Coordinates of C-alpha atoms in Angstrom, one line a residue:
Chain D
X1 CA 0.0 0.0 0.0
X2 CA 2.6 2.6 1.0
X3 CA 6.5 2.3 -0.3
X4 CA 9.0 4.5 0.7
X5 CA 12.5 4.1 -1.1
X6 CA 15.7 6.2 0.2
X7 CA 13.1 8.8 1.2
X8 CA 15.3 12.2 2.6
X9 CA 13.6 15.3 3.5
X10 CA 15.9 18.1 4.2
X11 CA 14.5 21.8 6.3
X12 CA 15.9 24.9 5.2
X13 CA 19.1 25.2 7.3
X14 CA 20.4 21.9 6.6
X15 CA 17.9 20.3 9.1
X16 CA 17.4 16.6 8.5
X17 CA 14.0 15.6 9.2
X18 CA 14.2 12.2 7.6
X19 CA 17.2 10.5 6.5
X20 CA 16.9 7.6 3.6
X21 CA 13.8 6.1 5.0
X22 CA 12.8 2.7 2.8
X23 CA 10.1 0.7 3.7
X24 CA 6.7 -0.9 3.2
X25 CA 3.6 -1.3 4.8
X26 CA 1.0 -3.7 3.5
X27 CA -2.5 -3.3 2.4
X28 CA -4.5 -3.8 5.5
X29 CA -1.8 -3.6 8.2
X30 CA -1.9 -1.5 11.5
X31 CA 1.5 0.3 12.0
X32 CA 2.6 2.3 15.2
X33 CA 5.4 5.0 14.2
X34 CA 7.0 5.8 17.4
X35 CA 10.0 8.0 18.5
X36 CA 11.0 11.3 20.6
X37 CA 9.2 14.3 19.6
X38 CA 11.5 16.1 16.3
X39 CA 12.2 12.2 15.7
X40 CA 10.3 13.0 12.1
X41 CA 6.9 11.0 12.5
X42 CA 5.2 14.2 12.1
X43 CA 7.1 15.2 8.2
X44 CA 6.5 11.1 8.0
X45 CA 2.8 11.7 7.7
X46 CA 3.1 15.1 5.5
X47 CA 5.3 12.9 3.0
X48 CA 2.5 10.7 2.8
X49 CA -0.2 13.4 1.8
X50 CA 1.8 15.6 -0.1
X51 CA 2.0 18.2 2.3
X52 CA 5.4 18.3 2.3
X53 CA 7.9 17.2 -0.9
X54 CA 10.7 14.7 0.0
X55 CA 14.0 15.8 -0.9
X56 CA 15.3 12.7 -1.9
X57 CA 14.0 9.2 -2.6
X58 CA 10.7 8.1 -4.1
X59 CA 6.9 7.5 -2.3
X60 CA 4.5 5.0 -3.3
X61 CA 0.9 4.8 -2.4
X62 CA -1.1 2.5 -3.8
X63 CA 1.7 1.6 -6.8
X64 CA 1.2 5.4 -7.9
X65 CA 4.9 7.6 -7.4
X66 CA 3.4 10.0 -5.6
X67 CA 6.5 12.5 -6.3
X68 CA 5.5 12.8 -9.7
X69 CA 1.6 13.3 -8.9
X70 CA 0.3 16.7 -10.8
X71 CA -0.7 19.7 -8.2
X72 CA -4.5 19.7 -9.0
X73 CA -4.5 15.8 -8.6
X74 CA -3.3 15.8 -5.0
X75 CA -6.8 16.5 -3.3
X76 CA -8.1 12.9 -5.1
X77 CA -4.7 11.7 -3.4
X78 CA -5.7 12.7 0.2
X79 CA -9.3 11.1 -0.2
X80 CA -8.1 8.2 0.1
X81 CA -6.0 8.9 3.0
X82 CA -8.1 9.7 6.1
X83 CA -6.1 11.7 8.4
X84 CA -6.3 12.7 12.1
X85 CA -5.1 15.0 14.3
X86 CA -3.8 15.1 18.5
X87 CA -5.5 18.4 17.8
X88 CA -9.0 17.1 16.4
X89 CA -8.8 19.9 13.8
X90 CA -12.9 20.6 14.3
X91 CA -14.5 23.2 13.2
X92 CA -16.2 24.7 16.4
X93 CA -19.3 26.2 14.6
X94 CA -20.3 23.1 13.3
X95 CA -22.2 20.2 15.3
X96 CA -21.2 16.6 15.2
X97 CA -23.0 15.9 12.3
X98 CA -22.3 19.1 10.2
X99 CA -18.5 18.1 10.7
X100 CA -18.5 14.9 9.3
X101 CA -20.9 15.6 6.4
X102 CA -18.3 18.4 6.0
X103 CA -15.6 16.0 4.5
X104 CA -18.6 14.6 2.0
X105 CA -19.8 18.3 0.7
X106 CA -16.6 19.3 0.0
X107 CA -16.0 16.0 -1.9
X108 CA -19.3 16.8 -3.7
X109 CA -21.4 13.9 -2.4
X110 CA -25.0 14.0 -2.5
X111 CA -27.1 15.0 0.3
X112 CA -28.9 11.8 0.0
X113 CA -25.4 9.9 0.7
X114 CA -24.7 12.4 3.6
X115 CA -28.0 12.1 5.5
X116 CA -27.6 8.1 5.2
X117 CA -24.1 7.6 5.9
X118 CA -22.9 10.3 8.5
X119 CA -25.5 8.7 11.3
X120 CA -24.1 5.4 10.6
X121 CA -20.1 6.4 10.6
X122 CA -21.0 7.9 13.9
X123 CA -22.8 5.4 15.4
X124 CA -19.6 3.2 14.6
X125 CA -17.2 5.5 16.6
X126 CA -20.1 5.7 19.1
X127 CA -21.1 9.3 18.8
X128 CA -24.8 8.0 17.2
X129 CA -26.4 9.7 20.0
X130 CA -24.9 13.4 19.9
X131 CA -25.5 14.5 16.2
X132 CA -26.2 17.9 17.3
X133 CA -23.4 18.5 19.9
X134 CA -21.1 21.0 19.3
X135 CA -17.3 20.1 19.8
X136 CA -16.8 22.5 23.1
X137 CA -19.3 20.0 24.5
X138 CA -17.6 17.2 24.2
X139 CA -14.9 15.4 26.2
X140 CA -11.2 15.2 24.3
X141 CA -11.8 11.7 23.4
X142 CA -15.4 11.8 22.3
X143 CA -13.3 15.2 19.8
X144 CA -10.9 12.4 18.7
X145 CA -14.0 10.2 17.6
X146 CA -15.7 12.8 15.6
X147 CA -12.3 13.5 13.7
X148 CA -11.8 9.7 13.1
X149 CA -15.5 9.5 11.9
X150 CA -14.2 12.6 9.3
X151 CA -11.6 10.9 8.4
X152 CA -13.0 7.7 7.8
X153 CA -16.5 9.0 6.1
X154 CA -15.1 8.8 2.1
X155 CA -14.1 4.9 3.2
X156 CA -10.0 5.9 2.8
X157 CA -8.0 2.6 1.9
X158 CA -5.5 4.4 4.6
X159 CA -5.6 6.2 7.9
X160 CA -3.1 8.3 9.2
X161 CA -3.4 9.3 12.5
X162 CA -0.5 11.9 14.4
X163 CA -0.8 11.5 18.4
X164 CA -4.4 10.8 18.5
X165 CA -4.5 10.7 22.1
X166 CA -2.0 13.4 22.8
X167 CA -4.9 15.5 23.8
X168 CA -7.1 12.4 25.1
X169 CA -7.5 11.8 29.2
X170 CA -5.1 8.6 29.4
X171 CA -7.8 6.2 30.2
X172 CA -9.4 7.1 27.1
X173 CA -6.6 6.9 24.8
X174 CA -7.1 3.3 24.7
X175 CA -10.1 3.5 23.3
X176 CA -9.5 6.0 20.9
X177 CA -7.1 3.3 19.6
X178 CA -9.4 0.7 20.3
X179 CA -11.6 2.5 17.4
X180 CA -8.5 2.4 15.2
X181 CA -8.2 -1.0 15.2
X182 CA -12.0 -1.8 14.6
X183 CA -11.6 0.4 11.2
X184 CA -8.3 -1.4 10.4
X185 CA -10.3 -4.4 10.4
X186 CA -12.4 -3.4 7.5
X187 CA -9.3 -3.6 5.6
X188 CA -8.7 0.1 5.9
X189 CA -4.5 0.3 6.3
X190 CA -3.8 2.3 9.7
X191 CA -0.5 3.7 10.7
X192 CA -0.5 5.3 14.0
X193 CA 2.0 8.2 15.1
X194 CA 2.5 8.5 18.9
X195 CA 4.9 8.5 21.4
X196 CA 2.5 6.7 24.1
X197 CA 4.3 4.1 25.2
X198 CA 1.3 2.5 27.4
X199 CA -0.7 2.3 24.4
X200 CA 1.9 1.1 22.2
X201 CA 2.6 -1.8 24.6
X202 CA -1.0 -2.8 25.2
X203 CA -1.4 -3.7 21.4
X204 CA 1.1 -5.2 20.1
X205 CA 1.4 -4.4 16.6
X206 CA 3.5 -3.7 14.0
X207 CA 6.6 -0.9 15.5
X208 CA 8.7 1.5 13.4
X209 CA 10.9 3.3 15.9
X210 CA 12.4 6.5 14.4
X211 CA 15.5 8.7 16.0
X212 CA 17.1 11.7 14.4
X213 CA 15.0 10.9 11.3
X214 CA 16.5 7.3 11.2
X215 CA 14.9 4.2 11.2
X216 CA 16.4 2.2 13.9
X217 CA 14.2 -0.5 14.7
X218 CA 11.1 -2.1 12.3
X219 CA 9.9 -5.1 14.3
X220 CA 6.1 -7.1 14.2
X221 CA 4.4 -7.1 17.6
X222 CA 6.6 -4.6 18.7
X223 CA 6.6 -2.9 22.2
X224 CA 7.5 1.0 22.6
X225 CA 11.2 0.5 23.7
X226 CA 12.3 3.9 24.9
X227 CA 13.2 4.8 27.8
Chain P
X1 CA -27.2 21.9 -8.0
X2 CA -25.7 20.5 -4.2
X3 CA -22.6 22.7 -5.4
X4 CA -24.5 25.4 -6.3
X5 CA -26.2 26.0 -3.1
X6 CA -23.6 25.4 -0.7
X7 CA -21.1 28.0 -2.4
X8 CA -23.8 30.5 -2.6
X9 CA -23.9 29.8 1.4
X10 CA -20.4 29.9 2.0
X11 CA -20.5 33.3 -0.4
X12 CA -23.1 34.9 1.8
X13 CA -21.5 33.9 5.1
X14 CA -18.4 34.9 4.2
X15 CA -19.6 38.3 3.1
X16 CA -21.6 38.9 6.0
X17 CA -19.0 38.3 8.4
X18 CA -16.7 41.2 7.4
X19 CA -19.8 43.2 5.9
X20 CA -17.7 46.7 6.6
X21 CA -15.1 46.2 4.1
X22 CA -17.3 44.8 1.5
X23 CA -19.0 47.6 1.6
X24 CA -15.9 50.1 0.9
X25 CA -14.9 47.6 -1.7
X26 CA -18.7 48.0 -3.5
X27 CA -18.4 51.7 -3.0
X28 CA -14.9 51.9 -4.7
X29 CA -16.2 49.8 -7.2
X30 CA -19.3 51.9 -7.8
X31 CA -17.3 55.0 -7.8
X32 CA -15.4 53.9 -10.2
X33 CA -17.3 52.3 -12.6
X34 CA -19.7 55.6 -12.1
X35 CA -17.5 57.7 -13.4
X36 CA -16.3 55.4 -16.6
X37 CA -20.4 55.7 -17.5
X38 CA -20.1 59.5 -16.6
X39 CA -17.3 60.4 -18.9
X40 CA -18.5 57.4 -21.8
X41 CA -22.0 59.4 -21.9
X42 CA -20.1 62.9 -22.0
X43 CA -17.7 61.7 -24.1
X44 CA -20.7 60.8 -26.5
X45 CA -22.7 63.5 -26.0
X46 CA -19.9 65.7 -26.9
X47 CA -18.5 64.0 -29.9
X48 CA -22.2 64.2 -31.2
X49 CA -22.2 67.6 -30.5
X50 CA -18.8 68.1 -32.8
X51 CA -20.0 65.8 -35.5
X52 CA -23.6 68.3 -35.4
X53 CA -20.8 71.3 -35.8
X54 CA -18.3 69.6 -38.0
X55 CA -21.6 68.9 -40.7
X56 CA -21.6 72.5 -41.2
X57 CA -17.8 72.9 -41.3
X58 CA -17.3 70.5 -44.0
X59 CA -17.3 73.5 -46.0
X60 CA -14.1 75.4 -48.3
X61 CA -14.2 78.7 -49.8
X62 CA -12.1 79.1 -52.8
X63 CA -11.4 83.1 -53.8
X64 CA -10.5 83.7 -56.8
X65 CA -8.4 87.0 -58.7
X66 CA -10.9 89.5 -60.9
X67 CA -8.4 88.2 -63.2
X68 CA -9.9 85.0 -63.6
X69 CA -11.0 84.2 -67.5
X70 CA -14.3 82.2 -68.3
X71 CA -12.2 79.8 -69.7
X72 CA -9.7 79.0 -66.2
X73 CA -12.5 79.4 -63.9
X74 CA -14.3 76.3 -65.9
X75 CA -10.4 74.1 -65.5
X76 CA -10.7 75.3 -62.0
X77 CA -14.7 73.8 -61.6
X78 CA -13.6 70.5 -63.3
X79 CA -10.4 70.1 -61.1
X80 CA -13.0 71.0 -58.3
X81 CA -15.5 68.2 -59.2
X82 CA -12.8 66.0 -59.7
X83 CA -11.7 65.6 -55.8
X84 CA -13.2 62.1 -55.0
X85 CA -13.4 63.7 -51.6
X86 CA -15.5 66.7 -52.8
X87 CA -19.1 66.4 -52.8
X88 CA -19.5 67.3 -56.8
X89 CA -23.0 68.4 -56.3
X90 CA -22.3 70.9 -53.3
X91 CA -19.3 72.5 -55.7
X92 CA -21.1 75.9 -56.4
X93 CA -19.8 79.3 -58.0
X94 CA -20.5 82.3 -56.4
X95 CA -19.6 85.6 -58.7
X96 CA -18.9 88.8 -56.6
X97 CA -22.2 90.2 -57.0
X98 CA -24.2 87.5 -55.6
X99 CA -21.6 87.5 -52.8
X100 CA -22.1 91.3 -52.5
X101 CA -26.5 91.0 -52.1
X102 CA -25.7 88.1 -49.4
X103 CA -23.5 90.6 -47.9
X104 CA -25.7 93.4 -47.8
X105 CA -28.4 90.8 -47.2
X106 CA -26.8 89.7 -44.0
X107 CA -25.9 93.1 -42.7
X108 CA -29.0 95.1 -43.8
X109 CA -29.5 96.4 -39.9
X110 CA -25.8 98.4 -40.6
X111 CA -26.0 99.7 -43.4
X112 CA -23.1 101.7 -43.0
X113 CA -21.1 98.5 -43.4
X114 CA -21.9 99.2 -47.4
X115 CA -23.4 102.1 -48.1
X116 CA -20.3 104.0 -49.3
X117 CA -18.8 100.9 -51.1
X118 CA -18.7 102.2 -54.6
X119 CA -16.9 99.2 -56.5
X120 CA -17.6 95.7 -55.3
X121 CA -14.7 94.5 -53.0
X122 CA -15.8 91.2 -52.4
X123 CA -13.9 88.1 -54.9
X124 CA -15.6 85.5 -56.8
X125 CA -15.4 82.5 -55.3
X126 CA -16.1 78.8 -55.3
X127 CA -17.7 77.2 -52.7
X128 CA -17.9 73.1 -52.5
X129 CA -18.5 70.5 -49.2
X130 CA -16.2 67.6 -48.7
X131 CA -18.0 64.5 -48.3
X132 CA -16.6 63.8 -45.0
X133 CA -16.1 66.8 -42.5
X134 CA -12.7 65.1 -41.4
X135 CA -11.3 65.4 -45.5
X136 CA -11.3 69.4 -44.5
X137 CA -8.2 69.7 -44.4
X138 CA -6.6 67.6 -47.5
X139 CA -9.1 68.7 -49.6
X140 CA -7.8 72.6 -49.1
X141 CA -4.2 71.2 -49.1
X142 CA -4.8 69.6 -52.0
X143 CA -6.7 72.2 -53.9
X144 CA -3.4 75.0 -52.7
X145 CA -0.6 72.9 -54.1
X146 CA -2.6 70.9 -57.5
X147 CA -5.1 72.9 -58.9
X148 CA -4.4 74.8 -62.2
X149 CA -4.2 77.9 -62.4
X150 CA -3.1 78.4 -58.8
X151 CA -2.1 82.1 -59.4
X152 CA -5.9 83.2 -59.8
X153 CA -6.4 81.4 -56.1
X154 CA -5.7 84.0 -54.2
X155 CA -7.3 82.6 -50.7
X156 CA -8.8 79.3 -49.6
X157 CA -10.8 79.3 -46.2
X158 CA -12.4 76.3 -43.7
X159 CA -13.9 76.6 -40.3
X160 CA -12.5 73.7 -38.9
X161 CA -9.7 75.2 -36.7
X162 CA -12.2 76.1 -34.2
X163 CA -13.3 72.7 -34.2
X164 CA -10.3 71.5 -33.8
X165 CA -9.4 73.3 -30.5
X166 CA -12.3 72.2 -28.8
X167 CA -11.3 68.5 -29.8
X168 CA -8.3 68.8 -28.4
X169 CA -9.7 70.2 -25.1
X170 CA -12.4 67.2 -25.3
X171 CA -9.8 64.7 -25.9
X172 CA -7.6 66.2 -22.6
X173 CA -11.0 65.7 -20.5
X174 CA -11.7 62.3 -21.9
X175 CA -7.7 61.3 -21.3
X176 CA -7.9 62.6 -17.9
X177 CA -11.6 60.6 -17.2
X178 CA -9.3 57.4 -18.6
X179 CA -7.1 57.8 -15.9
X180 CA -9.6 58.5 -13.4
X181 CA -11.2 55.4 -14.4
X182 CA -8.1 53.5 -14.3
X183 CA -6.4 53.7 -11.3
X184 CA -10.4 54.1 -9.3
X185 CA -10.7 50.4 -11.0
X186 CA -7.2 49.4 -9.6
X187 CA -7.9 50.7 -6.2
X188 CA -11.3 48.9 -6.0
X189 CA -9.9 45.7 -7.3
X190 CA -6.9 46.4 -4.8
X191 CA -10.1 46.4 -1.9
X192 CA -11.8 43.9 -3.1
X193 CA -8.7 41.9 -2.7
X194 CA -8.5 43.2 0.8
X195 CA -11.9 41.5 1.5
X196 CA -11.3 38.5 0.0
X197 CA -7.6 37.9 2.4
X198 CA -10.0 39.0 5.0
X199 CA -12.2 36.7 4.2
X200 CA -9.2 33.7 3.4
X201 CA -7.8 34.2 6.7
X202 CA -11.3 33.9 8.5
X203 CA -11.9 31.1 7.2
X204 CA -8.5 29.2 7.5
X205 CA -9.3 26.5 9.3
X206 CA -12.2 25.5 6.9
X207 CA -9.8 25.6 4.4
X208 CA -7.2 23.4 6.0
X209 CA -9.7 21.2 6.7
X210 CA -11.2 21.2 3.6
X211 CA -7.3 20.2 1.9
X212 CA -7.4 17.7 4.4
X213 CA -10.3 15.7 3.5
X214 CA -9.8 16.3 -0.2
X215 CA -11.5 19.4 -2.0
X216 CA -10.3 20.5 -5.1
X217 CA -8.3 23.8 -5.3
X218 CA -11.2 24.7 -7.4
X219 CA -13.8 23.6 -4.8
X220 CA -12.5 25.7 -2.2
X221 CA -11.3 28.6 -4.5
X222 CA -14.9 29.1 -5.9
X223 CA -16.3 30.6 -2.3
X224 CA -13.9 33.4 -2.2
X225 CA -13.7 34.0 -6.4
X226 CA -17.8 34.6 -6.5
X227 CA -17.4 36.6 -3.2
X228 CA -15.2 39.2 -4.6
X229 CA -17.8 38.8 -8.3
X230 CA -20.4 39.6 -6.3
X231 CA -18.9 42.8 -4.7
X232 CA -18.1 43.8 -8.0
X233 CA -21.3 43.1 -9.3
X234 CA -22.8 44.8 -6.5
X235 CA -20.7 48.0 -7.0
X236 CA -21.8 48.0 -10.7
X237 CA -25.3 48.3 -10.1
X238 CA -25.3 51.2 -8.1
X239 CA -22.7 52.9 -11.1
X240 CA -25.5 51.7 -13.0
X241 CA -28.1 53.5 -10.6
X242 CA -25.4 56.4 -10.6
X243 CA -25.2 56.8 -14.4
X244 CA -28.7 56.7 -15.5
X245 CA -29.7 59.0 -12.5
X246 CA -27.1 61.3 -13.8
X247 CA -28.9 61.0 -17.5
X248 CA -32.7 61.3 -16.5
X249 CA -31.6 64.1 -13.9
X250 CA -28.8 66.3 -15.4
X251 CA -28.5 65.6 -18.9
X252 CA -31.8 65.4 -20.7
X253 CA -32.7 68.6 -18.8
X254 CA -29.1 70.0 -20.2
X255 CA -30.2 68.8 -24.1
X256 CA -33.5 70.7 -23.1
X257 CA -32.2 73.6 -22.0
X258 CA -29.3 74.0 -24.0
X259 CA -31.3 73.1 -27.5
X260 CA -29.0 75.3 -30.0
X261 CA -25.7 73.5 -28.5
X262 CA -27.7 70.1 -30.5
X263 CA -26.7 68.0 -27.8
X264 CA -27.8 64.3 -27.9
X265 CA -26.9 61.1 -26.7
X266 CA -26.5 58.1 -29.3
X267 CA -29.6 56.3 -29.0
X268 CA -28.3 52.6 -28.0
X269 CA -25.6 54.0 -25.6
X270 CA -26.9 53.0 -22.5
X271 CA -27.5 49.4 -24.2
X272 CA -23.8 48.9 -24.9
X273 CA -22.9 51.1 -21.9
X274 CA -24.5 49.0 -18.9
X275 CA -23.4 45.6 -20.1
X276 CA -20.2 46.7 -19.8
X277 CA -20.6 48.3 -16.7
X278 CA -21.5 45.2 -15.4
X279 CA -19.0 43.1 -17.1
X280 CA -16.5 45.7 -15.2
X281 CA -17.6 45.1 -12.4
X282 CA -17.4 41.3 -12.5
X283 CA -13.7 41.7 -14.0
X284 CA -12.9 44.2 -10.8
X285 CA -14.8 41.6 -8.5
X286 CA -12.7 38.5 -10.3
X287 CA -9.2 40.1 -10.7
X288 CA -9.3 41.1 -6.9
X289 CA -10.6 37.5 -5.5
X290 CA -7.9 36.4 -7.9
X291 CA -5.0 38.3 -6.8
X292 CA -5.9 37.8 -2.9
X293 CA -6.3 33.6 -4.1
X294 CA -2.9 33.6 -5.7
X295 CA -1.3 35.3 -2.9
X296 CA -2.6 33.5 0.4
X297 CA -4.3 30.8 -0.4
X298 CA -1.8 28.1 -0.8
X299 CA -3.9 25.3 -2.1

């Protein structure tokens, strides 16, 4: 699903962010991305939608170079790359509902679509009963669900999520990641970006450690493994 | 049709929100275009007037010497006639003593002017019309330096060197109403601009989000693009308001008034002149969303 081949991306002022990164990650697969913070996991995920450029090295999603994609064909790249955020990115004017259908109108989906499928992508993060809450009136992990059920709306074969409960009460963050997985198992490819070792102990997945913008350990039912 | 109503929603919102500045851009916008229909109506108004004048200035006088024989004056008529510019028919001969009755004709309340005259002082002459006013001045160059005889011409007159000043008088107004025009229309596109980042950065987060979950540039551009078309829009119907005030108001009471000055308006003006007032003002209203897009909305 995602290939990254000698991938370098280089700041202004010779910073390296990410130093000849190669790797794959499988259709389907659940991937924790874990370092210190300035490690790169956060120029790891704007790579991956275009956000930033790589200096060096080639990305490819789905078996498309991504490098080489055209400008105006980038926002049909990020549809199918749900993506969320340790700071919810809401819009706090909008209720529960009008957030999500947000993602479909600006996609140009039919009302129709919106009214049917918005109830139902909450009610699968478990928000079915506030519709009409605004964001301010929600806890920090109930936030985290309505982004996931935005991200998750158009059906993206991926799902990129930076610290999603680096804003979530700890007891929560579990779940939030709890959620994660349940959308993994629809086939959906899910790499998570954190630096919560509790969480990333609990589930034992796949672990790509980053330091300095290295790779330094890619292991399958990984633990944390910082100090 | 979905599209359709949700940018028209965004549109409104957004122009609601910072509804001050909108409304200096519209009254830039209106200003300007109000004076381009001010000057394009005076503009007209006064070249018709000209054209009205010019009709009767199309005319040359050609004296000619008492020395004059039957035979050269008829060379000089055919030379005459053969101008293509002359009108052949208007080409008319005017001996001194029918110039001498017109002049006594004209002047019969001083008859001092003539009484004492003993010979007849005044010169045969020709008198002709150029087909086109604007020939005026060939036609008399062309007559001093080609026609035969050119010895027994001893004068050739035209009236359009009056005319001509107050051209060139018209044509410093009308430069001066360009530039008015021009740099009213860059200042209101400059604040429609100013609406439009207003309006960008407002809306920020919508349009990060938006990137994030996949609109097209297009998608989130068109908001901001049919804001800045509507101020302009907006702005043009008021210059619209503006103008034809200005005409029902001001200048048919002027052509009233001021009958012997012939002053008239093309009829079909204001058909060519509000389309492109409006068209203006969507150009003002695009060009500024577009300039504030380019700018700060990194899509």
């Amino acid at each position: 699903m995602i290939r990254m081949r000698r991938v370098t991306k280089v700041y202004k002022g010779n910073v390296y962010a990410l130093e000849d990164i190669t790797l794959d990650i499988e259709k389907g697969e659940f991937a924790f991305l874990v370092g210190p913070s300035g490690s790169g996991k956060t120029t790891f995920i704007k790579l991956l939608i275009k956000e930033e450029e790589p200096t060096s090295g080639q990305i490819y999603i789905a078996d498309a170079n991504i490098n080489q994609l055209r400008k105006w064909k980038v926002p049909y790249l990020r549809r199918k790359i749900g993506c969320v955020f340790q700071d919810f990115k809401l819009l706090p004017h909008k209720t529960v509902f009008q957030n999500v259908a947000y993602a479909m109108e600006v996609t140009g989906k039919s009302h129709r679509l919106i009214e049917q499928q918005v109830p139902e992508v909450l009610k699968l993060v478990g928000l079915g009963h506030k519709l009409d809450a605004f964001p301010d009136e929600l806890s920090g992990g109930e936030q985290q669900r309505v982004a996931i059920a935005r991200a998750f709306i158009n059906r993206p074969p991926i799902l990129l999520a930076d610290e999603p409960t680096g804003n979530v009460d700890p007891s929560l963050g579990a779940g939030i990641v709890r959620l994660l997985e349940k959308i993994n198992s629809t086939g959906t490819t899910v790499i998570v970006a954190t630096h919560d070792k509790a969480i990333v102990d609990n589930f034992r997945k796949r672990v790509i450690a980053l330091e300095n913008g290295r790779i330094i350990r890619d292991q399958d039912r990984g633990v944390y493994g910082y100090e | 049709m979905n599209k359709a109503k949700y940018f028209a929603a965004e549109t409104w919102a957004s122009l609601r929100k910072n509804i001050i500045l909108a409304v200096a851009a519209i009254a830039v916008v209106a200003v300007s275009l109000g004076i381009l229909g001010l000057v394009v109506m005076g503009w007209n108004m006064f070249s018709n007037m000209i054209k009205n004048a010019e009709r009767k200035v199309g005319e040359v006088d050609i004296y000619l010497s008492d020395l004059t024989s039957a035979e050269e004056l008829q060379t000089i008529e055919a030379f005459l006639v053969s101008i293509p510019e002359v009108d052949a028919k208007s080409v008319y001969y005017k001996s001194k003593d029918e110039a001498l009755a017109e002049f006594k004709e004209r002047f019969k309340d001083q008859p001092e002017l003539w009484e004492y005259i003993d010979e007849n002082p005044l010169p045969n002459s020709y008198e002709l019309m150029t087909k086109d006013p604007k020939d005026v001045g060939m036609v008399v160059g062309r007559i001093g330096n080609e026609a035969p005889y050119r010895e027994r011409i001893e004068d050739i007159k035209s009236a359009s060197s009056a005319i001509e000043k107050l051209e060139n008088i018209f044509d410093k107004f009308r430069q001066i109403g360009i530039v008015a025009v021009i740099s009213l229309a860059i200042i209101a596109i400059l604040l429609v601009s100013v609406t439009i980042q207003v309006a960008i950065f407002a809306r920020r987060r919508e349009v990060g989000i938006m990137k994030l979950v996949g609109a097209t540039n297009w998608f989130i551009r068109w908001p901001f693009i049919l804001e800045g078309i509507l101020e302009g829009l907006v702005g043009s119907f008021i210059a619209i308001l503006v103008a034809l005030s200005v005409k029902v108001w001001i200048l048919d009471k002027l052509m009233e008034n001021l009958h012997f000055l012939r002053l008239s308006l093309s009829s079909g003006l204001l058909l060519v002149l509000i389309p492109c007032i409006l068209v203006g003002g969507v150009i003002i209203g695009a060009l500024g969303s577009a300039y504030s897009l380019g700018r700060f909305l990194e899509v």
